[in-house]
PDB file of C-alpha atoms in Angstrom:
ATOM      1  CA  UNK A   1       0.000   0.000   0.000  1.00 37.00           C
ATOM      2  CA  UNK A   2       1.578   3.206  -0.913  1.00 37.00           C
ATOM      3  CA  UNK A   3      -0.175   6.389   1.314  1.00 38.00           C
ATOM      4  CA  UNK A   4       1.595   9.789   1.705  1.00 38.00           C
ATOM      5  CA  UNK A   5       4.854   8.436  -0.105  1.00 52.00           C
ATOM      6  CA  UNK A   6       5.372   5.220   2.006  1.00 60.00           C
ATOM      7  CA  UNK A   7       5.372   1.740   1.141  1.00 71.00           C
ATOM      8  CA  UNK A   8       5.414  -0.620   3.605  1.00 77.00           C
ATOM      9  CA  UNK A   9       6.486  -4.006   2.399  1.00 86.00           C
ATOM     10  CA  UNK A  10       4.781  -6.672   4.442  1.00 90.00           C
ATOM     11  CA  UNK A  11       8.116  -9.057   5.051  1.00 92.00           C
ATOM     12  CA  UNK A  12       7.561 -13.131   5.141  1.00 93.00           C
ATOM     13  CA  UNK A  13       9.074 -16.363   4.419  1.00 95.00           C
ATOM     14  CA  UNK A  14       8.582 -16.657   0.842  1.00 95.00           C
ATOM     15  CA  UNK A  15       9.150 -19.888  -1.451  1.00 96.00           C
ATOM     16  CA  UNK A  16      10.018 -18.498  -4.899  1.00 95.00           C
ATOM     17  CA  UNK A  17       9.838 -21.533  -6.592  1.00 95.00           C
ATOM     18  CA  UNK A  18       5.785 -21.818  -5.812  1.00 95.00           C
ATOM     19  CA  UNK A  19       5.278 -17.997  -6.711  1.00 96.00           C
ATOM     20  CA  UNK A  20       7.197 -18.627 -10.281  1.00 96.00           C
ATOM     21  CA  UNK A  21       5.022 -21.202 -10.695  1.00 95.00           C
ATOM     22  CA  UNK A  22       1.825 -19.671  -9.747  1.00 94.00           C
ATOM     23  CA  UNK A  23       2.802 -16.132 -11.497  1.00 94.00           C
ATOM     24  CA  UNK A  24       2.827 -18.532 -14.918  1.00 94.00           C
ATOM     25  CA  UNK A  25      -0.145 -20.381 -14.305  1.00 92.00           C
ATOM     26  CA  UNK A  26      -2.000 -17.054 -13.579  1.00 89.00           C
ATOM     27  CA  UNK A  27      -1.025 -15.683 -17.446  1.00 88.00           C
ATOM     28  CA  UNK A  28      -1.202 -19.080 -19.300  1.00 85.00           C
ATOM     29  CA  UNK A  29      -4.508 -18.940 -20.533  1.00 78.00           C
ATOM     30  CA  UNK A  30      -3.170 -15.568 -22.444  1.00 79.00           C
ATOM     31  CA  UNK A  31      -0.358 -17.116 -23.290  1.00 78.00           C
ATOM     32  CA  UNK A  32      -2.177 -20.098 -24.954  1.00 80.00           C
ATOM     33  CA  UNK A  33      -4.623 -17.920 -26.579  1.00 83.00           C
ATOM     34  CA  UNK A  34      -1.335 -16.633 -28.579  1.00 86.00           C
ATOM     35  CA  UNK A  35       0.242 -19.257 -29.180  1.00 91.00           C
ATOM     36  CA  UNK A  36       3.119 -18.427 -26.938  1.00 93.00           C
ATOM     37  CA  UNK A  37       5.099 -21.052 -24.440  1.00 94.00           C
ATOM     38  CA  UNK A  38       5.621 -19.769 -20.793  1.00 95.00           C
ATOM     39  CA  UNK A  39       7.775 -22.009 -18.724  1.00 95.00           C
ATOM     40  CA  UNK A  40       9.766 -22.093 -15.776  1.00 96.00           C
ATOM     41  CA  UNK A  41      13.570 -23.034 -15.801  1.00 97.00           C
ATOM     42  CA  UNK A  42      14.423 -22.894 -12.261  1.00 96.00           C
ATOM     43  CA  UNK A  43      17.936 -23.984 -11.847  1.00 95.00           C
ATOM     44  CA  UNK A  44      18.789 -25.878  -8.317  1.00 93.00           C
ATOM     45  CA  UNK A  45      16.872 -25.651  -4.666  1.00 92.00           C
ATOM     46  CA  UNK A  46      15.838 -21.705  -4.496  1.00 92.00           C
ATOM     47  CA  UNK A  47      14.951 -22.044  -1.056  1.00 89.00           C
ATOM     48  CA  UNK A  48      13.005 -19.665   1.367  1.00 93.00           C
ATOM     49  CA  UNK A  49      13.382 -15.981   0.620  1.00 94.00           C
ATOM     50  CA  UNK A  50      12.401 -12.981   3.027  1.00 94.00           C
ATOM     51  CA  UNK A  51      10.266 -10.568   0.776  1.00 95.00           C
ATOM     52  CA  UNK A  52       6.899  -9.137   0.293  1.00 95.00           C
ATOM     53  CA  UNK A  53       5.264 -11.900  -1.442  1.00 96.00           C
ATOM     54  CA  UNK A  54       2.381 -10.149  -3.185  1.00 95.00           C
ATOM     55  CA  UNK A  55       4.991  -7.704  -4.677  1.00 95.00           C
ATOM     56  CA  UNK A  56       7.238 -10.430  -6.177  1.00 96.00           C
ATOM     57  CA  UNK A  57       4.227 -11.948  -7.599  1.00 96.00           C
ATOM     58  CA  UNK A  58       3.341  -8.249  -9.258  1.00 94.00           C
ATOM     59  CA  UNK A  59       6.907  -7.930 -10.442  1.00 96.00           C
ATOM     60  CA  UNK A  60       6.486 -10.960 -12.188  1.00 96.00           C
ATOM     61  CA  UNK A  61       2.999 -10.551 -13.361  1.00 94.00           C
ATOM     62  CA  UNK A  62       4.725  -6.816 -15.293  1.00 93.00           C
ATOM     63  CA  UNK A  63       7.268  -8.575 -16.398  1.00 95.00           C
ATOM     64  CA  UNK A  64       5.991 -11.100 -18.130  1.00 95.00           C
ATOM     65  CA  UNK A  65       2.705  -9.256 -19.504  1.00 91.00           C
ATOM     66  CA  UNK A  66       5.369  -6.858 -20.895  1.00 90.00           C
ATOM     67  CA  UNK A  67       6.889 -10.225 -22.538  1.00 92.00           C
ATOM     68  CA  UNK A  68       3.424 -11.483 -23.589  1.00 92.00           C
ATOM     69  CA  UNK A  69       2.799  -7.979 -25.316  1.00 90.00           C
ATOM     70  CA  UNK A  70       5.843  -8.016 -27.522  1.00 89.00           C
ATOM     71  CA  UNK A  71       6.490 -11.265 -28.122  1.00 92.00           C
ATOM     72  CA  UNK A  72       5.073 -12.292 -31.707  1.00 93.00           C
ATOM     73  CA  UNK A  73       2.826 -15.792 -31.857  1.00 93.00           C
ATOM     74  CA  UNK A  74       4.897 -19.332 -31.556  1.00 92.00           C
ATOM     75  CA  UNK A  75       7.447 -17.518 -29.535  1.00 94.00           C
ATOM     76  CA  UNK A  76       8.415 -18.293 -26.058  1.00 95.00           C
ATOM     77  CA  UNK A  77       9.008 -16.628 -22.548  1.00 96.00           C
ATOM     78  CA  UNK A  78      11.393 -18.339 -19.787  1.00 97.00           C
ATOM     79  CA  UNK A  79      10.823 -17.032 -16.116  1.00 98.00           C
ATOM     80  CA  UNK A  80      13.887 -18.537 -14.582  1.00 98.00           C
ATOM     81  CA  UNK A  81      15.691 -18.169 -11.013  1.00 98.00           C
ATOM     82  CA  UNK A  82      18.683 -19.394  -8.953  1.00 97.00           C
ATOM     83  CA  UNK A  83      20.339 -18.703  -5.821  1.00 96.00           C
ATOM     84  CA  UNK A  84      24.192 -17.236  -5.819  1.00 94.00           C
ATOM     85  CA  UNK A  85      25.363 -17.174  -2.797  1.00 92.00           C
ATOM     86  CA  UNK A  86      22.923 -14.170  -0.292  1.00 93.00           C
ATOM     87  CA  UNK A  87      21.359 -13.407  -3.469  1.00 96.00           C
ATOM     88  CA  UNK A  88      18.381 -15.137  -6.123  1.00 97.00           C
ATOM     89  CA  UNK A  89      18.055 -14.077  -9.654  1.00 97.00           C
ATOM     90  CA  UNK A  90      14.704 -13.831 -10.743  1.00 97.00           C
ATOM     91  CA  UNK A  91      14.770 -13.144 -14.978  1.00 98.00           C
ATOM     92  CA  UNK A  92      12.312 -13.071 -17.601  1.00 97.00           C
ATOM     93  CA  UNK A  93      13.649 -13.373 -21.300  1.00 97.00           C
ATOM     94  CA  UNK A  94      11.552 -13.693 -24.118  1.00 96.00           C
ATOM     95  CA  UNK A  95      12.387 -13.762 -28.115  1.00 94.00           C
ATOM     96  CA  UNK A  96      10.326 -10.794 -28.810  1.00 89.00           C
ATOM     97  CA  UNK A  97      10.819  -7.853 -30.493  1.00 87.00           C
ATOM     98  CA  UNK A  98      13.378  -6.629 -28.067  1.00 84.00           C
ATOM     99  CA  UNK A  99      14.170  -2.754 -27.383  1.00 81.00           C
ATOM    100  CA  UNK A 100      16.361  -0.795 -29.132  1.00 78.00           C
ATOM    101  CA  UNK A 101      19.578   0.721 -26.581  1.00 78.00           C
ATOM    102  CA  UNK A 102      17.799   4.261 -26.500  1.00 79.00           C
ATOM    103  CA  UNK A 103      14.511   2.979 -24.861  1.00 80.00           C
ATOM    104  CA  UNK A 104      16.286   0.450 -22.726  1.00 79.00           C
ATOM    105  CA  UNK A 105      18.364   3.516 -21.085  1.00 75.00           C
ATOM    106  CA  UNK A 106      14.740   5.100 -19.923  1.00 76.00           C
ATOM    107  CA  UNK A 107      12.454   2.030 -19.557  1.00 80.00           C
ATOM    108  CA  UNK A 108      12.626   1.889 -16.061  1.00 78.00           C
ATOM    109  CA  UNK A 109      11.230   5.558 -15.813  1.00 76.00           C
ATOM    110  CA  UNK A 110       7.895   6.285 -14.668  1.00 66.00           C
ATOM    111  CA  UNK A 111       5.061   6.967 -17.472  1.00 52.00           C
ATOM    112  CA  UNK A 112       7.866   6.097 -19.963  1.00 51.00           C
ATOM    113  CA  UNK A 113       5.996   3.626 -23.107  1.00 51.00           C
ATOM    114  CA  UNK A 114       7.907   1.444 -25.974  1.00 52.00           C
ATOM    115  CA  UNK A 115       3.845   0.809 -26.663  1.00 51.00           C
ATOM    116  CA  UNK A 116       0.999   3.492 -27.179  1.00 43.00           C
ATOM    117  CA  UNK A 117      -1.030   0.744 -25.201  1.00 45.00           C
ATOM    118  CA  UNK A 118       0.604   0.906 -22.157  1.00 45.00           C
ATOM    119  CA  UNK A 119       1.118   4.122 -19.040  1.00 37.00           C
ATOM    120  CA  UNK A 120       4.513   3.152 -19.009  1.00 53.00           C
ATOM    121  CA  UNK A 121       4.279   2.116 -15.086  1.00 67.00           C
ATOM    122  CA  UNK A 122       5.165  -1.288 -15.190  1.00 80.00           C
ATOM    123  CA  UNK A 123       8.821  -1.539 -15.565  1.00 88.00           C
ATOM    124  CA  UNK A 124       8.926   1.526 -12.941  1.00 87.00           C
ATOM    125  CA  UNK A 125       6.953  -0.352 -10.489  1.00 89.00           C
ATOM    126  CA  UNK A 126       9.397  -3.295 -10.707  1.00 93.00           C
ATOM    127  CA  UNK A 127      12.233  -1.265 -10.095  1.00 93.00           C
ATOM    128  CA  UNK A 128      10.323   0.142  -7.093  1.00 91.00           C
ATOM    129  CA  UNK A 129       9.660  -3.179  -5.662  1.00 93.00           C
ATOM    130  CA  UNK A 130      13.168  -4.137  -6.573  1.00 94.00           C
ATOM    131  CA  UNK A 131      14.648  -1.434  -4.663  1.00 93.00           C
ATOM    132  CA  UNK A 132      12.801  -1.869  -1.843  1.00 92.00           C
ATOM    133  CA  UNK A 133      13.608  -5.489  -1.070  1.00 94.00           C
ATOM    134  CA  UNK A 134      17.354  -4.271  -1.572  1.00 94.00           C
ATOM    135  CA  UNK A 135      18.010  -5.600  -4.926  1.00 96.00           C
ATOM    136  CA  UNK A 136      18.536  -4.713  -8.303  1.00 95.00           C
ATOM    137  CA  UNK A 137      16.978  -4.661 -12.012  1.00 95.00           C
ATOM    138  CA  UNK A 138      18.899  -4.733 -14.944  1.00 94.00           C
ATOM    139  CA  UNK A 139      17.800  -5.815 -18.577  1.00 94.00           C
ATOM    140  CA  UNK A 140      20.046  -6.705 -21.945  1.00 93.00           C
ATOM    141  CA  UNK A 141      19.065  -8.154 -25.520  1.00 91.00           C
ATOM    142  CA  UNK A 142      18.837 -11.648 -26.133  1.00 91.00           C
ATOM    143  CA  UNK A 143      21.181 -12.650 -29.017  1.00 88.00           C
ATOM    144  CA  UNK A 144      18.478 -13.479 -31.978  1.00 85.00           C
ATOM    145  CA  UNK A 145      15.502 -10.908 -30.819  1.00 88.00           C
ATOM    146  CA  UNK A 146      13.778 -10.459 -27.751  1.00 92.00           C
ATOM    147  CA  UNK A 147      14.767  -9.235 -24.420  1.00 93.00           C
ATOM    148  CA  UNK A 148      16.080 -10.624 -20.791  1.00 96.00           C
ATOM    149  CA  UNK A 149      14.901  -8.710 -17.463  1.00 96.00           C
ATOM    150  CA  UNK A 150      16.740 -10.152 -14.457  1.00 97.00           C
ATOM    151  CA  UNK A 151      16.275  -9.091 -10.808  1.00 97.00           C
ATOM    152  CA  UNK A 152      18.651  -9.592  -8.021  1.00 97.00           C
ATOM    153  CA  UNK A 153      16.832  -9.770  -4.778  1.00 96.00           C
ATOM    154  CA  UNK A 154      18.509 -10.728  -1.511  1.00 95.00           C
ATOM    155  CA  UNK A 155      17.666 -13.841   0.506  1.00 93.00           C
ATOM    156  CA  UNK A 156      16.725 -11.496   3.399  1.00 86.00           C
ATOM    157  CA  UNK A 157      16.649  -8.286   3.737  1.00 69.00           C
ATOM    158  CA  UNK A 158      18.966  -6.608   6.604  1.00 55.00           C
ATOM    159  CA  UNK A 159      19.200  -3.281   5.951  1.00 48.00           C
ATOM    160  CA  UNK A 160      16.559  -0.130   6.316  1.00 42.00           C
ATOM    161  CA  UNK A 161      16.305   0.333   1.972  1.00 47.00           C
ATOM    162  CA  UNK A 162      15.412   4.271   0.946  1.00 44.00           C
ATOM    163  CA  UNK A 163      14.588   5.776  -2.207  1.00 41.00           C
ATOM    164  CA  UNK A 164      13.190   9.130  -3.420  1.00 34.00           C
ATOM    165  CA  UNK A 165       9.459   8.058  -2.690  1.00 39.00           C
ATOM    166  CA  UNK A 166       9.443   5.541  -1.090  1.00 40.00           C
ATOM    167  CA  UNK A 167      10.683   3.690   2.548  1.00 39.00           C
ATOM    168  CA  UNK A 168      10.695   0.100   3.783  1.00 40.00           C
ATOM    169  CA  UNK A 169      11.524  -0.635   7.439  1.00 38.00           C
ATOM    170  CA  UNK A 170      11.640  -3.896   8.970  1.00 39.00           C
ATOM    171  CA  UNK A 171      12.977  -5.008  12.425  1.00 35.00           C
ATOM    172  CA  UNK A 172      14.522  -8.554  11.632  1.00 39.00           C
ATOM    173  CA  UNK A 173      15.492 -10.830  15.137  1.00 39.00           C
ATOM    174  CA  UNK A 174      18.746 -11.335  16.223  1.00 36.00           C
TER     175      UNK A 174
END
């Protein structure tokens, strides 16, 4: 809930296998309807995270709608994820019609649109999220067309994470 420039992440145990799972079950019917695969490749035991689960599940959902929009029929979207060490990568790559280097530079802005069709809040609101958990959004072509969003989010978060608008606290035991 944002109010008054404050976002308070509500902090859990969170298995980010299930919610990769669930996020692609909740779009496949669109998917389908195109003609476009969505599947998981989740490399090795993820484990338990400590995040806002409802937010990872809307990063997702952005990313791969975004995928799902400019990604042509017969193509295919990967949501995949691993753990490195503190950290878990969370990326989406499709084989789409990518972005050129120019709108790649701004597409995490606010109201900024590749697409007439969309308010250009999407990509903003996973950086957002991103930066509140701690972590970190980055995005690169995919050699052949198409486009790869990746996320690094920490396995818990330890630290009080600030940005312009908004501010996550949490008090974590000892």
């Amino acid at each position: 809930m944002i109010e008054a420039g404050r976002m308070d992440l509500d902090l859990k145990d969170v298995d980010l296998s299930h919610v990769i799972e669930e996020s692609i079950d909740m779009v496949v019917s669109k998917a389908e309807d195109t003609q476009i695969a969505v599947r998981a490749d989740i490399k090795g035991k993820l484990g338990v995270i400590r995040a806002d689960e409802r937010r990872i599940r809307q990063v997702l959902f952005n990313l791969i709608s975004n995928s799902l929009r400019f990604t042509e029929s017969g193509g295919e979207i990967v949501v995949s994820s691993q753990r490195v060490g503190d950290m878990v990568t969370l990326s989406v790559r499709d084989n789409g019609r990518g972005l050129a280097a120019d709108k790649r530079a701004t597409s995490f802005d606010s109201f900024v649109s590749g697409d007439q069709r969309g308010a250009g809040l999407g990509l903003a609101l996973v950086k957002h999220f991103i930066d509140l958990h701690g972590g970190t959004v980055g995005m690169k072509p995919v050699d052949g067309g198409g486009l790869e969003v990746t996320c690094w989010l920490p396995v818990k978060v330890t630290k009080v994470v600030q940005n312009q608008e908004m501010l996550l606290t949490e008090s974590l035991p000892a």
